[in-house]
Coordinates of C-alpha atoms and ligand atoms in Angstrom, one line a residue:
M999 CA -15.5 122.9 37.1
A1000 CA -15.2 119.2 36.5
L1001 CA -16.2 117.2 39.7
T1002 CA -14.1 114.1 38.9
K1003 CA -10.7 113.1 37.8
N1004 CA -12.1 110.0 36.2
P1005 CA -10.6 110.2 32.6
N1006 CA -13.4 108.1 31.1
V1007 CA -16.0 110.6 32.3
L1008 CA -13.8 113.6 31.3
K1009 CA -13.2 112.3 27.8
W1010 CA -16.9 111.5 27.2
V1011 CA -18.1 114.9 28.5
E1012 CA -15.5 116.6 26.3
E1013 CA -16.8 114.6 23.3
M1014 CA -20.4 115.6 24.1
T1015 CA -19.4 119.2 24.5
A1016 CA -17.6 119.2 21.1
L1017 CA -20.7 117.7 19.5
T1018 CA -23.5 119.8 21.0
K1019 CA -21.4 123.1 21.4
P1020 CA -23.1 124.6 24.5
E1021 CA -22.3 128.1 25.5
K1022 CA -21.3 126.8 28.9
V1023 CA -20.9 123.6 30.8
V1024 CA -22.2 123.3 34.4
W1025 CA -21.3 120.3 36.6
I1026 CA -24.1 119.5 39.0
D1027 CA -22.6 118.9 42.5
G1028 CA -26.0 118.3 44.2
S1029 CA -25.5 121.1 46.7
E1030 CA -28.6 123.0 47.9
E1031 CA -26.9 126.2 47.0
Q1032 CA -26.6 125.2 43.3
L1033 CA -30.1 123.7 43.2
S1034 CA -31.7 126.7 44.6
S1035 CA -30.0 129.0 42.1
L1036 CA -31.2 126.6 39.3
R1037 CA -34.7 126.7 40.7
S1038 CA -34.7 130.5 40.7
E1039 CA -33.3 130.6 37.2
A1040 CA -36.1 128.2 35.9
I1041 CA -38.7 130.3 37.7
A1042 CA -37.4 133.5 36.2
S1043 CA -37.4 132.1 32.7
G1044 CA -40.9 130.6 33.1
E1045 CA -39.7 127.0 32.6
V1046 CA -41.3 126.2 35.9
L1047 CA -43.8 128.0 38.1
E1048 CA -43.7 128.3 41.8
L1049 CA -46.8 127.0 43.6
N1050 CA -48.3 128.2 46.9
Q1051 CA -45.2 128.0 49.1
E1052 CA -47.3 127.9 52.3
K1053 CA -49.6 125.0 51.2
L1054 CA -47.0 123.3 49.0
P1055 CA -43.6 124.2 50.3
G1056 CA -40.8 123.6 47.8
C1057 CA -43.3 122.6 45.1
L1058 CA -43.0 123.6 41.4
Y1059 CA -45.1 123.3 38.3
H1060 CA -44.1 122.5 34.8
R1061 CA -46.0 122.1 31.5
T1062 CA -44.7 120.2 28.5
L1063 CA -45.8 120.8 24.9
P1064 CA -49.1 119.1 24.0
N1065 CA -47.1 116.9 21.5
D1066 CA -44.8 115.7 24.3
V1067 CA -46.8 114.2 27.1
A1068 CA -45.9 110.5 27.3
R1069 CA -43.2 107.8 26.5
V1070 CA -43.0 107.2 22.8
E1071 CA -42.6 103.5 22.3
D1072 CA -42.7 103.8 18.5
R1073 CA -39.6 106.1 18.6
T1074 CA -37.7 104.1 21.3
F1075 CA -34.9 101.9 19.9
I1076 CA -32.6 99.2 21.1
C1077 CA -29.5 99.5 18.9
S1078 CA -27.7 96.3 19.6
K1079 CA -25.2 95.0 17.1
T1080 CA -27.7 92.6 15.6
K1081 CA -31.4 92.8 15.2
E1082 CA -31.7 89.4 16.8
D1083 CA -30.1 90.7 19.9
A1084 CA -32.9 93.3 20.3
G1085 CA -35.5 90.6 19.5
P1086 CA -39.0 90.8 18.0
T1087 CA -40.5 93.0 20.8
N1088 CA -38.1 96.0 20.3
N1089 CA -37.6 98.5 17.5
W1090 CA -34.1 98.0 16.2
S1091 CA -31.7 99.9 14.1
D1092 CA -28.1 99.3 13.3
P1093 CA -26.0 101.3 15.8
Q1094 CA -23.9 103.1 13.2
E1095 CA -26.8 103.9 11.0
M1096 CA -28.7 105.3 14.0
K1097 CA -25.7 107.4 15.0
N1098 CA -25.3 108.7 11.4
K1099 CA -28.9 109.8 11.6
L1100 CA -28.7 111.4 15.0
L1101 CA -25.3 113.0 15.0
P1102 CA -26.4 115.9 12.6
L1103 CA -29.4 116.5 15.0
Y1104 CA -27.0 116.8 18.0
D1105 CA -24.4 118.8 16.1
G1106 CA -24.5 122.3 17.7
V1107 CA -27.9 121.7 19.3
M1108 CA -26.9 123.4 22.5
K1109 CA -25.5 126.5 20.9
G1110 CA -26.5 129.4 23.2
R1111 CA -27.6 127.0 25.9
T1112 CA -26.1 125.6 29.0
M1113 CA -25.1 121.9 29.2
Y1114 CA -25.6 120.4 32.7
V1115 CA -23.5 117.4 33.6
I1116 CA -25.4 115.3 36.1
P1117 CA -23.7 112.5 38.0
Y1118 CA -26.1 110.2 39.7
S1119 CA -26.3 106.9 41.4
M1120 CA -29.1 104.4 40.8
G1121 CA -29.3 102.7 44.2
P1122 CA -28.1 103.8 47.6
I1123 CA -24.6 105.3 47.6
G1124 CA -22.1 102.6 48.7
S1125 CA -24.4 99.7 47.7
S1126 CA -22.7 96.9 45.7
L1127 CA -26.0 96.7 43.8
A1128 CA -25.9 100.4 42.8
K1129 CA -24.6 101.8 39.5
V1130 CA -23.5 105.2 38.3
G1131 CA -24.8 107.2 35.4
V1132 CA -23.9 110.6 34.0
E1133 CA -26.5 112.5 32.0
V1134 CA -25.7 115.6 30.0
T1135 CA -28.8 117.7 29.2
D1136 CA -29.8 121.2 28.2
S1137 CA -32.9 121.2 30.5
I1138 CA -33.0 122.5 34.1
Y1139 CA -36.3 120.6 34.5
V1140 CA -34.3 117.4 34.0
V1141 CA -31.8 118.5 36.6
L1142 CA -34.5 119.3 39.1
N1143 CA -36.3 116.0 38.5
M1144 CA -33.1 113.9 38.6
E1145 CA -32.4 115.5 42.0
I1146 CA -35.6 113.9 43.3
M1147 CA -35.5 110.6 41.3
T1148 CA -31.8 109.7 41.9
R1149 CA -29.0 110.2 44.3
M1150 CA -27.5 113.0 42.4
G1151 CA -24.3 115.0 42.6
V1152 CA -20.6 114.6 43.5
K1153 CA -21.3 111.7 45.8
A1154 CA -22.1 109.6 42.7
F1155 CA -18.6 110.2 41.4
E1156 CA -17.2 109.2 44.7
N1157 CA -19.0 105.9 44.2
L1158 CA -17.6 105.5 40.7
G1159 CA -14.0 106.1 41.7
D1160 CA -11.2 107.7 39.7
T1161 CA -10.6 105.0 37.1
S1162 CA -13.8 102.9 36.5
N1163 CA -15.4 102.9 33.1
D1164 CA -18.6 101.3 34.5
F1165 CA -21.0 104.2 34.1
V1166 CA -24.0 104.8 31.8
R1167 CA -23.6 107.7 29.4
G1168 CA -26.8 109.6 28.8
L1169 CA -27.0 112.3 26.2
H1170 CA -30.2 114.4 26.2
S1171 CA -31.2 117.5 24.3
K1172 CA -34.7 118.8 24.2
A1173 CA -33.5 120.3 20.9
Q1174 CA -36.6 121.9 19.3
V1175 CA -39.0 119.4 20.9
D1176 CA -39.9 118.3 17.4
P1177 CA -42.0 115.1 17.4
E1178 CA -40.9 114.2 13.8
N1179 CA -37.3 114.0 15.1
R1180 CA -37.9 112.6 18.5
Y1181 CA -35.7 109.6 19.3
I1182 CA -35.1 107.6 22.5
V1183 CA -32.2 105.3 21.6
H1184 CA -30.2 102.7 23.6
F1185 CA -26.8 101.2 22.7
P1186 CA -26.7 98.4 25.3
E1187 CA -23.2 97.2 24.3
E1188 CA -21.9 100.7 24.9
N1189 CA -23.7 101.6 28.1
T1190 CA -25.1 104.6 26.2
I1191 CA -28.5 106.3 25.8
W1192 CA -29.3 109.1 23.4
S1193 CA -32.5 111.1 23.8
I1194 CA -33.5 114.0 21.6
N1195 CA -36.5 116.3 20.9
S1196 CA -38.5 115.4 24.0
A1197 CA -38.8 117.1 27.4
Y1198 CA -41.3 114.7 28.9
G1199 CA -40.1 112.8 32.0
G1200 CA -40.2 109.2 30.8
N1201 CA -38.1 110.1 27.7
V1202 CA -35.6 112.4 29.4
L1203 CA -35.0 111.3 33.0
L1204 CA -32.5 108.8 31.6
G1205 CA -31.9 107.1 35.0
K1206 CA -35.4 105.6 35.0
K1207 CA -36.8 103.5 32.2
C1208 CA -33.8 103.9 29.9
F1209 CA -31.0 103.0 32.3
A1210 CA -32.7 101.3 35.3
L1211 CA -34.7 99.0 33.0
R1212 CA -33.5 98.8 29.4
I1213 CA -29.7 99.1 29.9
A1214 CA -29.7 97.5 33.3
S1215 CA -31.7 94.4 32.2
F1216 CA -28.9 93.8 29.7
Q1217 CA -26.2 94.4 32.3
G1218 CA -28.0 92.1 34.7
K1219 CA -28.0 89.3 32.1
N1220 CA -24.3 89.6 31.6
E1221 CA -23.5 90.1 35.3
G1222 CA -25.8 87.6 37.0
W1223 CA -28.5 89.9 38.4
M1224 CA -31.9 91.2 37.4
A1225 CA -33.5 94.6 36.6
E1226 CA -37.3 94.3 36.8
H1227 CA -40.4 96.6 36.4
M1228 CA -41.5 95.8 40.0
L1229 CA -42.6 97.5 43.1
I1230 CA -41.0 96.3 46.4
L1231 CA -43.0 96.3 49.6
G1232 CA -42.5 94.9 53.1
I1233 CA -45.3 93.4 55.2
E1234 CA -44.6 93.7 58.9
K1235 CA -46.4 91.0 60.8
P1236 CA -47.7 91.4 64.4
N1237 CA -44.5 89.7 65.7
G1238 CA -42.4 92.4 64.1
E1239 CA -41.0 90.3 61.3
T1240 CA -41.1 91.9 57.9
K1241 CA -41.4 89.9 54.6
Y1242 CA -40.7 91.4 51.3
V1243 CA -42.6 91.0 48.0
C1244 CA -41.8 92.3 44.5
A1245 CA -44.7 92.7 42.1
A1246 CA -44.8 93.4 38.4
F1247 CA -47.9 94.8 36.7
P1248 CA -48.3 96.5 33.3
S1249 CA -48.7 100.3 33.4
A1250 CA -52.1 101.4 34.7
C1251 CA -52.7 98.4 36.9
G1252 CA -52.1 100.1 40.3
K1253 CA -48.5 99.4 41.1
T1254 CA -48.0 102.6 43.1
N1255 CA -51.2 102.0 44.9
L1256 CA -50.2 98.4 45.9
A1257 CA -46.7 99.6 46.9
M1258 CA -48.3 102.1 49.4
L1259 CA -51.2 100.0 50.5
I1260 CA -52.9 100.7 53.8
P1261 CA -54.1 97.4 55.4
P1262 CA -57.8 97.1 56.3
E1263 CA -58.9 97.8 59.9
G1264 CA -58.9 94.2 61.0
Y1265 CA -55.2 93.8 59.9
K1266 CA -54.2 97.1 61.4
S1267 CA -55.7 96.3 64.8
K1268 CA -53.8 93.0 64.8
G1269 CA -50.6 95.0 64.2
Y1270 CA -49.9 94.4 60.5
K1271 CA -48.1 97.2 58.6
V1272 CA -47.0 97.7 55.0
W1273 CA -43.8 99.5 54.1
T1274 CA -42.8 100.8 50.7
V1275 CA -39.3 100.2 49.4
G1276 CA -40.1 101.0 45.7
D1277 CA -43.1 101.7 43.4
D1278 CA -41.7 101.0 39.9
I1279 CA -38.3 99.3 39.6
A1280 CA -36.3 96.6 41.4
W1281 CA -32.7 95.5 41.0
L1282 CA -32.2 92.1 42.4
K1283 CA -29.1 90.0 43.1
P1284 CA -28.3 86.9 45.1
G1285 CA -26.7 87.7 48.5
A1286 CA -24.1 85.9 50.5
D1287 CA -26.7 83.7 52.1
G1288 CA -28.0 82.6 48.7
R1289 CA -31.3 84.5 48.9
L1290 CA -32.3 87.1 46.4
Y1291 CA -32.0 90.7 47.6
A1292 CA -33.7 93.8 46.1
I1293 CA -32.9 97.4 46.0
N1294 CA -35.0 100.2 44.6
P1295 CA -32.6 102.1 42.3
E1296 CA -34.7 105.2 42.5
N1297 CA -34.9 107.9 45.1
G1298 CA -38.4 109.3 44.3
F1299 CA -41.8 108.5 42.7
F1300 CA -42.7 109.7 39.2
G1301 CA -46.3 108.9 39.6
V1302 CA -49.5 109.4 37.6
A1303 CA -51.5 112.1 39.3
P1304 CA -55.1 111.5 38.0
G1305 CA -56.9 109.0 40.2
T1306 CA -54.7 109.7 43.2
N1307 CA -56.8 110.7 46.2
V1308 CA -57.1 110.3 49.9
K1309 CA -58.9 107.0 49.5
S1310 CA -57.1 105.4 46.5
N1311 CA -53.6 106.3 47.8
F1312 CA -53.3 108.4 50.9
N1313 CA -49.6 107.8 51.2
A1314 CA -48.8 108.9 47.6
L1315 CA -50.9 112.0 48.1
E1316 CA -49.0 112.8 51.3
S1317 CA -45.7 112.3 49.4
T1318 CA -46.6 115.2 47.1
K1319 CA -47.2 117.8 49.8
K1320 CA -43.6 119.3 49.7
N1321 CA -40.6 119.5 47.4
T1322 CA -42.5 118.0 44.5
I1323 CA -42.6 118.9 40.8
F1324 CA -46.0 118.6 39.2
T1325 CA -46.1 118.2 35.4
N1326 CA -49.2 118.8 33.3
V1327 CA -51.8 118.8 36.1
A1328 CA -54.2 121.7 36.5
I1329 CA -53.7 124.8 38.6
N1330 CA -56.3 126.0 41.0
N1331 CA -55.8 129.8 40.6
A1332 CA -57.7 130.7 43.8
D1333 CA -54.8 129.6 45.9
N1334 CA -52.1 128.6 43.4
T1335 CA -52.3 124.9 44.2
V1336 CA -52.8 121.8 42.0
W1337 CA -55.8 119.8 40.9
W1338 CA -56.4 116.7 38.8
E1339 CA -59.2 114.4 37.8
G1340 CA -60.1 112.1 40.7
L1341 CA -58.4 114.2 43.4
D1342 CA -61.9 115.2 44.6
K1343 CA -65.3 116.0 43.2
N1344 CA -64.6 119.7 43.2
P1345 CA -62.9 121.0 40.1
P1346 CA -61.7 124.5 40.7
E1347 CA -63.8 127.2 39.1
D1348 CA -60.8 129.5 38.5
A1349 CA -58.5 127.0 36.9
T1350 CA -55.6 126.8 34.4
E1351 CA -55.9 123.6 32.5
W1352 CA -52.8 121.6 31.6
K1353 CA -52.2 123.3 28.3
G1354 CA -52.2 126.7 30.0
A1355 CA -55.6 128.1 29.2
K1356 CA -57.5 129.9 32.0
V1357 CA -60.9 128.3 32.2
N1358 CA -63.9 127.9 34.5
G1359 CA -63.0 124.4 35.7
K1360 CA -66.6 123.3 36.3
E1361 CA -67.9 124.3 32.9
F1362 CA -64.8 123.0 31.2
K1363 CA -65.3 119.6 32.7
A1364 CA -69.0 119.7 32.0
E1365 CA -68.1 120.1 28.3
G1366 CA -66.2 116.8 28.6
N1367 CA -62.6 118.1 28.9
N1368 CA -59.9 117.0 31.2
L1369 CA -58.3 119.8 33.4
A1370 CA -55.2 117.7 34.0
H1371 CA -53.6 115.5 31.3
P1372 CA -54.5 111.8 31.9
N1373 CA -50.7 111.1 32.1
S1374 CA -49.9 114.2 34.3
R1375 CA -47.3 113.4 36.9
F1376 CA -45.9 114.2 40.3
T1377 CA -42.2 113.8 41.0
A1378 CA -42.0 113.3 44.7
P1379 CA -39.1 112.5 47.0
A1380 CA -39.4 108.9 48.4
K1381 CA -38.5 110.2 51.9
N1382 CA -41.8 112.2 51.9
C1383 CA -43.8 108.9 51.9
P1384 CA -45.3 108.2 55.3
C1385 CA -44.8 104.5 54.9
I1386 CA -41.3 104.5 53.4
S1387 CA -39.4 101.5 54.6
S1388 CA -36.6 101.8 57.1
E1389 CA -34.6 99.7 54.7
F1390 CA -35.0 102.1 51.8
D1391 CA -31.4 103.2 52.0
N1392 CA -30.0 99.9 53.1
P1393 CA -27.1 99.2 50.7
A1394 CA -27.7 95.4 51.1
G1395 CA -31.3 95.6 49.9
V1396 CA -34.1 93.5 51.3
P1397 CA -34.5 89.7 51.0
V1398 CA -37.4 88.8 48.7
S1399 CA -39.9 86.1 49.7
A1400 CA -42.3 86.3 46.7
F1401 CA -42.7 87.6 43.2
V1402 CA -46.2 88.6 42.2
F1403 CA -47.3 89.0 38.6
G1404 CA -50.6 90.3 37.4
G1405 CA -52.7 92.1 34.9
R1406 CA -56.1 93.3 34.1
R1407 CA -58.3 90.3 33.1
A1408 CA -62.1 90.4 33.2
K1409 CA -62.7 86.6 33.3
T1410 CA -59.6 84.4 32.7
A1411 CA -57.2 84.8 35.6
P1412 CA -58.4 84.0 39.1
L1413 CA -57.9 86.3 42.1
V1414 CA -54.6 84.6 43.0
Y1415 CA -52.7 81.4 42.3
Q1416 CA -49.2 80.2 43.0
S1417 CA -46.9 78.6 40.4
F1418 CA -45.9 74.9 40.9
D1419 CA -42.3 75.9 40.9
W1420 CA -39.8 78.5 39.6
T1421 CA -39.9 77.3 36.0
H1422 CA -43.7 77.3 36.0
G1423 CA -43.5 80.8 37.5
V1424 CA -41.3 82.0 34.7
F1425 CA -43.9 80.6 32.3
V1426 CA -46.7 82.5 34.2
G1427 CA -44.7 85.7 34.0
S1428 CA -43.8 85.2 30.3
S1429 CA -47.4 84.8 29.4
M1430 CA -48.7 87.7 31.4
A1431 CA -51.3 89.8 29.7
S1432 CA -53.6 92.7 30.3
E1433 CA -56.9 93.6 28.6
T1434 CA -57.1 97.1 27.2
T1435 CA -59.4 99.5 29.0
A1436 CA -61.6 102.4 27.7
A1437 CA -58.9 104.7 29.0
A1438 CA -56.5 103.8 26.3
A1439 CA -56.9 104.4 22.6
G1440 CA -58.1 101.4 20.5
A1441 CA -60.5 98.6 21.1
V1442 CA -61.6 97.6 24.6
G1443 CA -60.9 94.1 25.9
V1444 CA -58.0 93.3 23.6
V1445 CA -55.4 91.1 25.2
R1446 CA -52.0 92.6 25.1
R1447 CA -49.2 90.2 26.2
D1448 CA -46.7 92.0 28.5
P1449 CA -44.2 89.5 29.8
M1450 CA -43.1 90.4 33.4
A1451 CA -44.5 93.9 32.5
M1452 CA -41.3 94.4 30.6
L1453 CA -42.6 94.6 27.1
P1454 CA -41.5 98.2 26.6
F1455 CA -38.5 98.0 28.9
C1456 CA -36.5 94.9 28.1
G1457 CA -33.2 96.0 26.5
Y1458 CA -32.5 92.7 24.7
N1459 CA -34.2 89.7 23.1
M1460 CA -37.1 88.7 25.4
G1461 CA -36.3 85.0 24.6
D1462 CA -32.8 85.5 26.1
Y1463 CA -34.4 87.4 29.0
W1464 CA -36.6 84.4 29.8
A1465 CA -33.5 82.1 29.6
H1466 CA -31.9 84.5 32.1
W1467 CA -34.8 84.1 34.5
L1468 CA -34.6 80.3 34.2
E1469 CA -30.8 80.5 35.0
M1470 CA -31.4 82.7 38.0
G1471 CA -33.8 80.0 39.3
E1472 CA -31.0 77.5 39.0
T1473 CA -28.6 79.7 40.9
L1474 CA -31.1 80.4 43.7
G1475 CA -32.4 76.8 43.9
E1476 CA -34.4 76.2 47.1
K1477 CA -33.9 79.8 48.2
A1478 CA -35.6 81.3 45.1
P1479 CA -38.7 83.5 45.9
K1480 CA -42.0 81.8 45.3
I1481 CA -43.9 83.0 42.3
F1482 CA -47.6 84.1 42.3
N1483 CA -50.1 85.6 39.9
V1484 CA -53.0 88.0 41.0
N1485 CA -55.9 89.6 39.2
W1486 CA -57.8 92.4 41.0
F1487 CA -59.9 93.1 38.0
R1488 CA -62.4 90.2 37.6
T1489 CA -65.8 91.5 36.6
D1490 CA -69.4 90.3 36.9
D1491 CA -71.8 90.0 34.0
E1492 CA -72.6 93.7 34.2
G1493 CA -68.9 94.5 34.0
H1494 CA -68.5 95.7 37.6
F1495 CA -65.3 94.8 39.5
I1496 CA -66.0 92.0 42.0
W1497 CA -63.0 92.4 44.2
P1498 CA -62.7 95.7 46.2
G1499 CA -59.0 96.0 45.6
F1500 CA -56.9 98.8 47.1
G1501 CA -56.2 98.2 50.8
D1502 CA -58.1 94.9 50.7
N1503 CA -55.4 93.4 48.5
M1504 CA -53.6 93.0 51.8
R1505 CA -55.9 89.9 52.2
I1506 CA -54.2 88.3 49.2
L1507 CA -50.7 89.3 50.2
D1508 CA -51.4 87.7 53.6
W1509 CA -52.2 84.4 51.8
I1510 CA -49.1 84.8 49.7
I1511 CA -46.8 85.3 52.7
S1512 CA -48.4 82.4 54.5
R1513 CA -47.6 80.1 51.5
C1514 CA -44.0 81.3 51.5
E1515 CA -43.8 80.4 55.2
N1516 CA -45.5 77.0 54.6
E1517 CA -48.3 78.0 57.0
V1518 CA -51.3 77.2 54.8
E1519 CA -52.3 74.5 52.4
A1520 CA -53.4 75.0 48.8
V1521 CA -55.5 73.3 46.2
E1522 CA -53.9 72.0 43.0
T1523 CA -55.7 73.2 39.8
P1524 CA -54.6 72.9 36.2
I1525 CA -53.1 76.4 36.3
G1526 CA -51.3 76.3 39.7
Y1527 CA -52.0 76.2 43.4
E1528 CA -55.0 78.1 44.6
P1529 CA -56.1 79.1 48.1
K1530 CA -58.9 77.1 49.8
P1531 CA -61.6 79.8 49.6
E1532 CA -62.0 79.8 53.4
D1533 CA -58.3 80.7 53.7
I1534 CA -58.9 84.2 52.2
D1535 CA -59.7 86.4 55.1
I1536 CA -62.9 88.3 54.2
D1537 CA -63.7 89.5 57.7
G1538 CA -65.2 93.0 57.5
L1539 CA -66.0 92.8 53.8
D1540 CA -69.7 93.4 53.5
D1541 CA -70.1 92.6 49.8
I1542 CA -67.9 89.5 49.6
S1543 CA -69.1 86.1 50.8
L1544 CA -67.4 82.7 50.7
D1545 CA -69.3 82.1 47.4
T1546 CA -67.9 85.3 45.9
V1547 CA -64.4 84.1 46.8
K1548 CA -65.1 80.7 45.2
D1549 CA -66.3 82.5 42.1
L1550 CA -63.2 84.8 42.0
L1551 CA -61.0 81.7 42.2
S1552 CA -62.9 79.7 39.5
V1553 CA -60.9 78.6 36.5
D1554 CA -62.9 78.4 33.2
T1555 CA -61.3 75.6 31.2
A1556 CA -62.7 76.8 27.9
L1557 CA -61.2 80.3 28.4
W1558 CA -57.9 78.8 29.4
K1559 CA -57.8 76.7 26.3
E1560 CA -58.2 80.0 24.4
E1561 CA -55.4 81.4 26.5
V1562 CA -53.1 78.6 25.5
K1563 CA -53.7 79.4 21.9
G1564 CA -52.9 83.1 22.5
I1565 CA -49.7 82.2 24.4
R1566 CA -48.7 79.8 21.6
E1567 CA -49.2 82.5 19.0
F1568 CA -47.2 85.0 21.1
Y1569 CA -44.4 82.5 21.7
G1570 CA -44.2 81.9 17.9
K1571 CA -42.6 85.3 17.5
F1572 CA -39.5 84.2 19.3
G1573 CA -38.5 81.3 17.1
D1574 CA -35.6 79.3 18.5
K1575 CA -34.9 82.0 21.1
L1576 CA -37.9 80.6 23.0
P1577 CA -36.4 78.5 25.8
A1578 CA -37.5 74.8 25.4
K1579 CA -38.6 74.7 29.1
L1580 CA -41.3 77.4 28.4
E1581 CA -42.5 75.4 25.4
E1582 CA -42.8 72.4 27.6
Q1583 CA -44.7 74.4 30.2
L1584 CA -47.2 75.4 27.6
T1585 CA -47.7 71.8 26.5
S1586 CA -48.1 70.6 30.1
L1587 CA -50.7 73.3 30.8
E1588 CA -52.6 72.2 27.7
K1589 CA -52.5 68.6 28.9
R1590 CA -53.7 69.5 32.4
L1591 CA -56.6 71.4 30.9
G1592 CA -57.7 68.2 29.2
Ligands
OXD1067 C1 -44.3 104.3 34.1 C2 -44.8 103.3 33.2 O1 -44.4 105.5 33.8 O2 -44.7 102.1 33.5 O3 -43.9 103.9 35.2 O4 -45.4 103.6 32.1
MN1068 MN1 -43.5 101.8 35.3

């Protein structure tokens, strides 16, 4: 039964039903009763497996096809009216041409299947920053994941109301999971997303990257707010005050780890605490007091499992102990629990690897195989996280003191620096880059520009996106967050990381907050303000001396001159969409370098 009277929703669901021709339509109300019957159905059909319910209560396991294990950037499209509106960093196709291509694929695709209609809210119910989406899908796995990742069910329709047309329409069919006909397509001017022939999370949980970043970034530009690929964390100081930081890093730079950081002993004993508001996406809007407020539009974590362990991210691991869906990790058959590379040094002997083969885990690994897929995931409820912020559900969001950008740079970027002002900060974000690691295919050490970590996620022309950032700075004026850049990944001549990272990154956040509060001075360098080395607290760090800190903060002019060339080449792609202010920033940097 339809769960809303909203004629816009009803009309669209009718159209999607007529197109895909499901055997039946089920509206997802979000009740435990309905969810539990869907879980049972998925277990009975083998779509998901039930894990050890004593050790991992409420946890399920799912395996995707080996051809369907990651986001597919080459098959992801922004179908704005003109190619220029999508810009040089997105795949573009004319909207009507794309529809002509995909309509035959969707025609009757759900015959004999059930179509689930999922209403969901991105952001706390009742928040003026939240937005509603409706996803129709033929996958129970999608329903069960959306339940964890969003505020799902009839309450989302209550938020939408009976007449509004402001909801994002998401059409998903796993179809035949055919990689040749896999498409993830966005129509930003129509608030619409079409996804077909994939069943992997990032391509099918349409609330996440598709809506909360690609569509929302475009909505934000038009409506005066921002959708960013940023974690949100709160730092509680010994006096009980909490300051909030949003940070953007390219994929695989440790966003989830930073979001859930555990401060070093010295900080803990003084009374510092870190609280997680979000690990991947922030929606930001100026509040009545003129400051910028952030909400996390999501309700769970879709995290990469490999590498997650008690040491690297205790809080993430704890989050996965109940009501979690694991995808493409390995199963320890001895007790029907899960295992992945980096969980511990003990691969299970009696294992089922991620593709489903029963193997001797130790031998299998000794032969050089992975038991879990490197992009295997956990979908875990945010409320499981031991350090989840008390403000997580606050409809008003949290006031942001600082933005932090960063990437993986072996030599160029120092441990931390602050931009001279907002415009310079936008320049720093726009020229962000990361060097490829051995973990990814292709050459090692190649610099990939990833502005604001939004390269695969900006739903419109990146030049216009930078212009929007500059405008937001004008709106916020003096109250704008301060902008910083960090690099945890400087290496010595043997290629070893110099900075310990993980919990010790608290030491850098501490300096950042002190700068925001005008509590500490800084040194002016050609690239921005840097800490005085003695202002970085290295108490309790055995391997780091004041000289190491000096080294981590050093700026190699020759490397930065190369960097200027790289940025200029990248900027060249944007033609007259490049804001003049950013061009000026680049010229000024070049002059300062001498
Ligand atoms: C993610 C990503 O999955 O950024 O969050 O790739
Ligand atoms: Mn991400």
